[in-house]
Short mmCIF file of C-alpha atoms and ligand atoms in Angstrom, two decimals:
data_model
loop_
_atom_site.label_atom_id
_atom_site.label_comp_id
_atom_site.label_asym_id
_atom_site.label_seq_id
_atom_site.Cartn_x
_atom_site.Cartn_y
_atom_site.Cartn_z
CA MET A 1 -41.91 21.85 23.73
CA GLU A 2 -43.94 24.06 21.51
CA GLU A 3 -44.99 22.35 18.30
CA ARG A 4 -43.02 24.53 15.92
CA TYR A 5 -39.69 23.26 17.31
CA THR A 6 -38.02 20.02 16.23
CA PHE A 7 -36.03 18.29 18.91
CA LYS A 8 -34.26 15.01 18.15
CA ARG A 9 -32.36 12.84 20.64
CA HIS A 10 -29.36 11.37 18.79
CA ARG A 11 -27.68 10.49 22.07
CA ARG A 12 -30.09 7.57 22.55
CA LEU A 13 -27.94 5.52 20.20
CA ARG A 14 -24.73 6.45 22.03
CA SER A 15 -25.81 5.59 25.54
CA SER A 16 -23.54 2.60 26.26
CA GLU A 17 -20.68 0.61 24.80
CA SER A 18 -23.11 -2.13 23.76
CA MET A 19 -25.46 0.35 22.11
CA ARG A 20 -22.59 2.03 20.26
CA SER A 21 -21.33 -1.32 19.14
CA LEU A 22 -24.81 -2.22 17.85
CA VAL A 23 -25.00 0.82 15.58
CA LYS A 24 -21.36 0.90 14.43
CA GLU A 25 -21.25 1.43 10.66
CA THR A 26 -17.61 0.70 9.83
CA HIS A 27 -15.29 -2.03 11.09
CA LEU A 28 -11.63 -2.92 10.85
CA ARG A 29 -10.51 -6.54 10.52
CA ALA A 30 -6.99 -7.97 10.39
CA ALA A 31 -7.89 -9.45 7.00
CA ASP A 32 -8.47 -5.94 5.59
CA PHE A 33 -4.76 -5.23 5.75
CA ILE A 34 -1.76 -5.74 3.52
CA TYR A 35 1.53 -5.47 5.42
CA PRO A 36 4.59 -4.12 3.54
CA LEU A 37 8.03 -5.64 4.20
CA PHE A 38 11.49 -4.45 3.14
CA ILE A 39 13.81 -7.30 2.17
CA LEU A 40 17.61 -6.98 2.31
CA GLU A 41 20.30 -9.10 0.71
CA GLY A 42 22.71 -10.89 3.06
CA THR A 43 21.97 -12.80 6.25
CA ASN A 44 20.95 -12.28 9.84
CA THR A 45 20.41 -8.53 9.59
CA LYS A 46 17.52 -6.50 10.87
CA ASN A 47 17.85 -2.71 10.42
CA GLU A 48 15.29 -0.41 11.89
CA VAL A 49 14.33 2.35 9.43
CA PRO A 50 15.25 5.57 11.29
CA SER A 51 12.24 7.54 10.08
CA MET A 52 9.87 4.59 10.68
CA PRO A 53 10.32 3.29 14.25
CA GLY A 54 9.12 -0.32 14.53
CA ILE A 55 9.67 -1.02 10.81
CA TYR A 56 12.71 -3.04 9.79
CA GLN A 57 14.59 -4.04 6.69
CA ILE A 58 15.20 -7.77 7.14
CA THR A 59 17.29 -10.37 5.34
CA LEU A 60 15.75 -13.40 3.63
CA ASP A 61 16.77 -15.85 6.37
CA LEU A 62 14.64 -13.92 8.88
CA LEU A 63 11.60 -13.84 6.64
CA ALA A 64 9.92 -17.13 7.56
CA GLU A 65 9.83 -16.22 11.25
CA GLU A 66 8.43 -12.77 10.51
CA LEU A 67 5.74 -14.25 8.27
CA ALA A 68 4.78 -16.73 10.98
CA ASP A 69 4.13 -13.79 13.35
CA ILE A 70 2.10 -12.02 10.70
CA GLU A 71 -0.06 -15.07 10.01
CA LYS A 72 -0.65 -15.63 13.71
CA LEU A 73 -2.08 -12.12 13.91
CA GLY A 74 -4.67 -12.98 11.24
CA ILE A 75 -3.16 -10.85 8.48
CA LYS A 76 -3.66 -12.55 5.10
CA SER A 77 -1.45 -10.55 2.74
CA VAL A 78 2.03 -9.07 2.58
CA MET A 79 3.77 -6.85 0.09
CA PHE A 80 7.50 -7.10 -0.59
CA PHE A 81 9.88 -4.28 -1.42
CA GLY A 82 13.44 -5.21 -2.35
CA VAL A 83 16.58 -3.45 -1.14
CA PRO A 84 19.18 -4.90 -3.52
CA ASN A 85 22.95 -4.53 -3.19
CA GLU A 86 23.43 -3.74 -6.86
CA LYS A 87 21.60 -1.23 -9.01
CA ASP A 88 22.00 -0.28 -12.68
CA GLU A 89 20.54 2.05 -15.31
CA VAL A 90 17.83 -0.39 -16.38
CA GLY A 91 16.82 -1.91 -13.02
CA THR A 92 17.95 -5.46 -13.85
CA GLY A 93 17.44 -6.58 -10.25
CA ALA A 94 13.68 -6.08 -10.64
CA TYR A 95 13.22 -8.83 -13.22
CA ILE A 96 15.93 -11.46 -12.78
CA GLU A 97 14.94 -14.87 -11.49
CA THR A 98 17.24 -14.48 -8.49
CA GLY A 99 16.03 -10.96 -7.66
CA ILE A 100 15.48 -10.23 -3.99
CA VAL A 101 11.69 -9.98 -4.27
CA GLN A 102 11.54 -13.16 -6.37
CA GLU A 103 13.58 -15.00 -3.71
CA ALA A 104 11.41 -13.62 -0.90
CA THR A 105 8.28 -14.66 -2.77
CA LYS A 106 9.52 -18.23 -3.34
CA ARG A 107 10.37 -18.58 0.35
CA ALA A 108 7.08 -17.09 1.49
CA LYS A 109 5.02 -19.39 -0.71
CA LYS A 110 7.04 -22.40 0.40
CA HIS A 111 6.68 -21.82 4.15
CA HIS A 112 3.37 -19.94 4.22
CA PRO A 113 1.35 -21.01 1.19
CA ASN A 114 -1.87 -19.41 2.46
CA LEU A 115 -0.38 -15.97 2.93
CA LEU A 116 -1.01 -13.86 -0.19
CA VAL A 117 2.07 -12.25 -1.69
CA VAL A 118 1.42 -8.92 -3.37
CA ALA A 119 4.34 -7.93 -5.61
CA ASP A 120 5.06 -4.21 -6.04
CA THR A 121 5.97 -3.89 -9.71
CA CYS A 122 8.32 -0.95 -10.12
CA LEU A 123 11.93 -0.27 -11.05
CA CYS A 124 12.85 2.54 -8.64
CA GLU A 125 14.46 0.32 -6.00
CA TYR A 126 16.67 -1.25 -8.69
CA THR A 127 17.71 1.69 -10.89
CA SER A 128 20.91 3.61 -10.14
CA HIS A 129 19.06 6.89 -10.89
CA GLY A 130 16.11 5.95 -8.63
CA HIS A 131 13.36 6.60 -11.20
CA CYS A 132 10.50 4.18 -11.81
CA GLY A 133 11.47 3.49 -15.43
CA VAL A 134 14.35 3.88 -17.87
CA ILE A 135 15.75 7.30 -18.73
CA HIS A 136 16.06 8.75 -22.23
CA ASP A 137 16.98 12.41 -22.75
CA GLY A 138 16.60 13.26 -19.07
CA ASP A 139 13.08 11.88 -18.64
CA VAL A 140 11.48 8.52 -17.99
CA ASP A 141 10.68 6.84 -21.32
CA ASN A 142 7.16 5.47 -20.96
CA ASP A 143 7.05 2.76 -23.60
CA ALA A 144 10.60 1.52 -23.10
CA SER A 145 9.86 1.22 -19.37
CA LEU A 146 6.68 -0.76 -20.01
CA LYS A 147 8.65 -3.61 -21.56
CA LEU A 148 10.79 -3.95 -18.44
CA LEU A 149 7.81 -3.62 -16.12
CA ALA A 150 6.00 -6.40 -17.98
CA LYS A 151 9.09 -8.55 -17.60
CA THR A 152 9.17 -7.73 -13.88
CA ALA A 153 5.52 -8.71 -13.44
CA VAL A 154 6.01 -12.05 -15.22
CA SER A 155 9.11 -12.86 -13.16
CA GLN A 156 7.19 -12.05 -9.96
CA ALA A 157 4.32 -14.33 -11.05
CA GLU A 158 6.81 -17.08 -11.92
CA ALA A 159 8.25 -16.79 -8.40
CA GLY A 160 4.73 -17.37 -7.03
CA ALA A 161 3.27 -13.90 -6.43
CA ASP A 162 -0.49 -14.04 -5.95
CA ILE A 163 -1.24 -10.44 -6.95
CA ILE A 164 0.72 -8.06 -9.19
CA ALA A 165 0.67 -4.44 -7.96
CA PRO A 166 2.29 -2.05 -10.47
CA SER A 167 3.24 1.26 -8.80
CA ASN A 168 5.23 2.86 -11.60
CA MET A 169 2.59 5.24 -13.05
CA MET A 170 3.57 4.70 -16.68
CA ASP A 171 0.66 5.08 -19.14
CA GLY A 172 -0.70 1.77 -20.39
CA PHE A 173 0.90 -0.35 -17.68
CA VAL A 174 -2.22 -2.36 -16.89
CA THR A 175 -2.77 -3.34 -20.55
CA VAL A 176 0.84 -4.26 -21.16
CA ILE A 177 1.23 -6.19 -17.90
CA ARG A 178 -2.14 -7.98 -18.36
CA LYS A 179 -1.11 -9.10 -21.82
CA ALA A 180 2.34 -10.25 -20.68
CA LEU A 181 0.86 -12.21 -17.76
CA ASP A 182 -1.77 -13.82 -20.00
CA ASP A 183 0.81 -14.75 -22.66
CA ALA A 184 2.96 -16.37 -19.97
CA GLY A 185 0.03 -18.47 -18.70
CA PHE A 186 -0.87 -16.29 -15.69
CA THR A 187 -4.45 -15.46 -16.69
CA HIS A 188 -5.52 -16.23 -13.12
CA ILE A 189 -3.25 -13.65 -11.46
CA PRO A 190 -5.04 -10.37 -10.63
CA ILE A 191 -3.62 -6.87 -11.06
CA MET A 192 -3.89 -4.45 -8.15
CA SER A 193 -3.17 -1.19 -9.92
CA TYR A 194 -1.72 1.87 -8.22
CA ALA A 195 -4.17 3.72 -10.46
CA VAL A 196 -4.25 6.95 -8.50
CA LYS A 197 -0.81 7.81 -7.19
CA TYR A 198 0.11 11.37 -6.35
CA ALA A 199 3.60 12.91 -6.39
CA SER A 200 3.70 13.19 -2.63
CA ALA A 201 6.05 14.34 0.11
CA PHE A 202 4.44 11.62 2.26
CA TYR A 203 6.72 9.02 0.55
CA GLY A 204 9.88 10.47 2.14
CA PRO A 205 10.46 7.81 4.84
CA PHE A 206 9.77 4.99 2.34
CA ARG A 207 12.56 6.24 0.13
CA ASP A 208 14.91 5.88 3.12
CA ALA A 209 13.58 2.38 3.77
CA ALA A 210 13.78 1.24 0.15
CA ASP A 211 16.73 3.44 -0.83
CA SER A 212 14.82 4.70 -3.85
CA THR A 213 15.17 8.49 -3.82
CA PRO A 214 15.49 9.85 -7.38
CA GLN A 215 19.08 10.96 -7.97
CA PHE A 216 17.94 13.84 -10.18
CA GLY A 217 14.63 15.65 -10.65
CA ASP A 218 11.41 14.35 -9.15
CA ARG A 219 8.51 12.06 -10.11
CA LYS A 220 6.13 14.80 -11.28
CA THR A 221 6.17 13.78 -14.94
CA TYR A 222 4.57 10.46 -14.03
CA GLN A 223 2.95 10.77 -10.60
CA MET A 224 -0.11 13.01 -10.20
CA ASP A 225 -0.45 16.61 -9.05
CA PRO A 226 -1.98 16.75 -5.53
CA ALA A 227 -4.19 19.62 -6.76
CA ASN A 228 -6.15 17.38 -9.12
CA ARG A 229 -9.35 15.49 -8.49
CA LEU A 230 -10.81 14.94 -11.99
CA GLU A 231 -7.50 13.47 -13.09
CA ALA A 232 -8.00 10.76 -10.47
CA ILE A 233 -11.29 9.83 -12.14
CA ARG A 234 -9.56 9.59 -15.54
CA GLU A 235 -6.79 7.41 -14.11
CA ALA A 236 -9.25 5.13 -12.29
CA LYS A 237 -11.52 4.68 -15.32
CA THR A 238 -8.58 3.96 -17.61
CA ASP A 239 -7.22 1.23 -15.37
CA ILE A 240 -10.64 -0.40 -15.13
CA GLU A 241 -10.93 -0.36 -18.94
CA GLU A 242 -7.44 -1.85 -19.18
CA GLY A 243 -8.45 -4.71 -16.89
CA ALA A 244 -7.35 -3.88 -13.33
CA ASP A 245 -8.90 -6.11 -10.64
CA PHE A 246 -8.25 -3.74 -7.70
CA LEU A 247 -7.46 0.00 -7.63
CA ILE A 248 -5.10 1.68 -5.17
CA VAL A 249 -5.36 5.30 -4.08
CA LYS A 250 -2.14 6.65 -2.62
CA PRO A 251 -1.44 8.36 -0.25
CA ALA A 252 -4.53 7.79 1.87
CA LEU A 253 -4.92 10.31 4.67
CA SER A 254 -4.85 13.59 2.73
CA TYR A 255 -6.72 11.96 -0.15
CA LEU A 256 -9.85 10.56 1.46
CA ASP A 257 -12.00 12.66 -0.91
CA ILE A 258 -10.32 10.80 -3.76
CA VAL A 259 -10.90 7.43 -2.09
CA ARG A 260 -14.61 8.28 -1.93
CA ASP A 261 -14.71 9.55 -5.54
CA VAL A 262 -13.09 6.36 -6.79
CA ARG A 263 -15.27 4.14 -4.59
CA ASN A 264 -18.36 5.80 -6.10
CA ILE A 265 -17.44 5.13 -9.73
CA VAL A 266 -15.90 1.63 -9.75
CA ASP A 267 -17.14 -1.82 -8.79
CA VAL A 268 -13.79 -3.43 -7.95
CA PRO A 269 -12.17 -3.41 -4.49
CA VAL A 270 -10.55 -0.06 -3.64
CA VAL A 271 -7.32 -0.09 -1.65
CA ALA A 272 -6.00 2.88 0.34
CA TYR A 273 -2.22 3.04 0.84
CA ASN A 274 -1.52 4.47 4.30
CA VAL A 275 2.01 5.54 3.30
CA SER A 276 5.29 5.90 5.15
CA GLY A 277 4.99 9.62 5.93
CA GLU A 278 1.58 9.04 7.50
CA TYR A 279 3.19 6.39 9.69
CA ALA A 280 6.19 8.55 10.59
CA MET A 281 4.07 11.52 11.69
CA VAL A 282 2.09 9.41 14.14
CA LYS A 283 5.22 7.77 15.52
CA ALA A 284 6.99 11.10 15.99
CA ALA A 285 4.05 12.69 17.80
CA SER A 286 3.60 9.58 19.89
CA GLU A 287 7.27 9.52 20.91
CA LYS A 288 6.86 13.07 22.14
CA GLY A 289 3.82 12.01 24.16
CA TRP A 290 1.58 14.43 22.25
CA ILE A 291 -1.06 11.94 21.13
CA ASP A 292 -2.55 8.60 22.15
CA GLU A 293 -1.05 6.40 19.45
CA GLN A 294 -3.48 3.49 19.55
CA SER A 295 -6.62 5.64 19.46
CA LEU A 296 -5.22 7.86 16.75
CA VAL A 297 -4.15 4.96 14.53
CA MET A 298 -7.52 3.22 14.86
CA GLU A 299 -9.33 6.47 14.07
CA LYS A 300 -7.20 7.16 11.00
CA LEU A 301 -7.59 3.67 9.59
CA LEU A 302 -11.31 3.62 10.30
CA SER A 303 -11.63 6.94 8.45
CA MET A 304 -10.05 5.32 5.40
CA LYS A 305 -12.62 2.55 5.41
CA ARG A 306 -15.42 5.04 6.03
CA ALA A 307 -14.19 7.02 3.01
CA GLY A 308 -14.71 3.89 0.94
CA ALA A 309 -11.53 1.81 1.10
CA ASP A 310 -12.19 -1.93 1.16
CA LEU A 311 -8.58 -2.74 1.98
CA ILE A 312 -5.65 -0.84 3.48
CA ILE A 313 -1.93 -1.22 2.90
CA SER A 314 -0.38 -0.12 6.19
CA TYR A 315 2.79 -0.30 8.28
CA PHE A 316 0.42 -0.32 11.27
CA ALA A 317 -1.17 -3.62 10.18
CA LYS A 318 0.56 -5.74 12.83
CA ASP A 319 -0.23 -3.27 15.63
CA VAL A 320 -3.86 -3.07 14.60
CA ALA A 321 -4.18 -6.84 14.31
CA SER A 322 -2.79 -7.34 17.80
CA TRP A 323 -5.04 -4.63 19.28
CA LEU A 324 -8.03 -6.29 17.62
CA GLN A 325 -6.99 -9.65 19.09
CA GLU A 326 -6.77 -8.12 22.58
CA GLU A 327 -10.21 -6.55 22.14
CA ASN A 328 -11.74 -9.92 21.27
CA GLN A 329 -10.28 -11.74 24.27
C1 PBG B 1 7.62 2.65 -5.66
C2 PBG B 1 6.84 2.93 -4.45
C3 PBG B 1 6.88 4.05 -3.59
C4 PBG B 1 6.02 3.77 -2.54
C5 PBG B 1 5.47 2.52 -2.79
N1 PBG B 1 5.97 2.04 -3.99
C6 PBG B 1 7.73 5.25 -3.61
C7 PBG B 1 7.59 6.28 -4.61
O1 PBG B 1 6.77 6.24 -5.53
O2 PBG B 1 8.40 7.20 -4.50
C8 PBG B 1 5.78 4.64 -1.34
C9 PBG B 1 5.20 3.95 -0.17
C10 PBG B 1 5.25 4.68 1.09
O3 PBG B 1 5.61 5.88 1.17
O4 PBG B 1 4.93 4.05 2.09
N2 PBG B 1 7.38 3.40 -6.76
#
C-alpha cells in the first residue's frame, strides 16, 4: 500500500465465534427481564390473547404453577395486570384489598417469595370508561386521580408488592405516591416510574389483553406526543426530582433514541418496555414464515440494551430465558 492510504482490518475481531464472543459489548441475561402476566377472576381458565400468540390471561389458581416455570427459567421479576369482572367510574377494583392484582401478589409472595412482584399502578383496567384516572367534564382530572392512584399503590404494597410501577401519566404521581407509601410505612419500597410514556398505537394488543381500551377519546391529554424528544427529558428529570428509583421508557423499539437520551442524563436504572404491539408484529411475521423469530427477537432486545436500557419488560422474556439456557448447555 502506498503511504497516503489508511487501511484497517476490522474483520480480525470477527474471525470466529470465540473471537466474536470475546469482544461482545452487550449481553442479555434472564435476570434483565420483567415478565408481564394478565390475571383473570374465576378458576381454571387460560385464554390466549388473540393478538398476542403465546400470551395468556390466567386465573389465580393457575398462577403458582406459571410462576414456578418462570423462576426455573431464571427470571427474577414479574408484573401483574388485572382483568377484573367488575368495573366502575372510579376504578374501585384497583385499590380494594381483595382486588385481583392484590390477590395475585399475595399468592405470588407466599409461594415464590424470591420472585419480585412489580405492581402496575393504574386505573384503566378497572374504570368503566377505560381511562387511567377519574373523569370530570370529559377529561381525566389529574389531582382527583392522584388520590386514587396513591391508594392503589399503598394497597399493592400492603399485598406484598416489591416495586410500585405507576403507568398512569398524571402529573405529580411520583411525589404523591412516594409520600403515601412513606406515610403507610413503606419507605423501603422503590418506585419504577413510567416516566416517559408515549400515546402509542403499539399498545393495541395490550388493550385486548387487559380489556382497557378507552370508551371515548384517547390518551393524548396525558400520554406524550411521539413527535417529542425534549419533552422526554423534562418528564425524566421531573420524576428523578420527585424521587423515582427506576425510569421506564415506553414503547421501546421506535423510541431507542429516547432510551439513549434518558440513559445519558440519569443515574438510576433505565427500563425499556417492549410493548404488546412490538410483540404482535414479530409473531405475525413469524407465523407467515417471513422472518426468523428467534434471531429477530434477540436482535431487537439486544438493541434495547445497546441503546442504554438496563432492564427490559417483555412478553418474550420466557422465550429468551429458555434460549439462553439452551445456549449455555
Ligand atoms: C396501563 C398500561 C398500558 C400498557 C401498560 N400499562 C396501556 C395503555 O397505556 O394504554 C401497555 C403495555 C403494552 O402495550 O404492552 N396504563
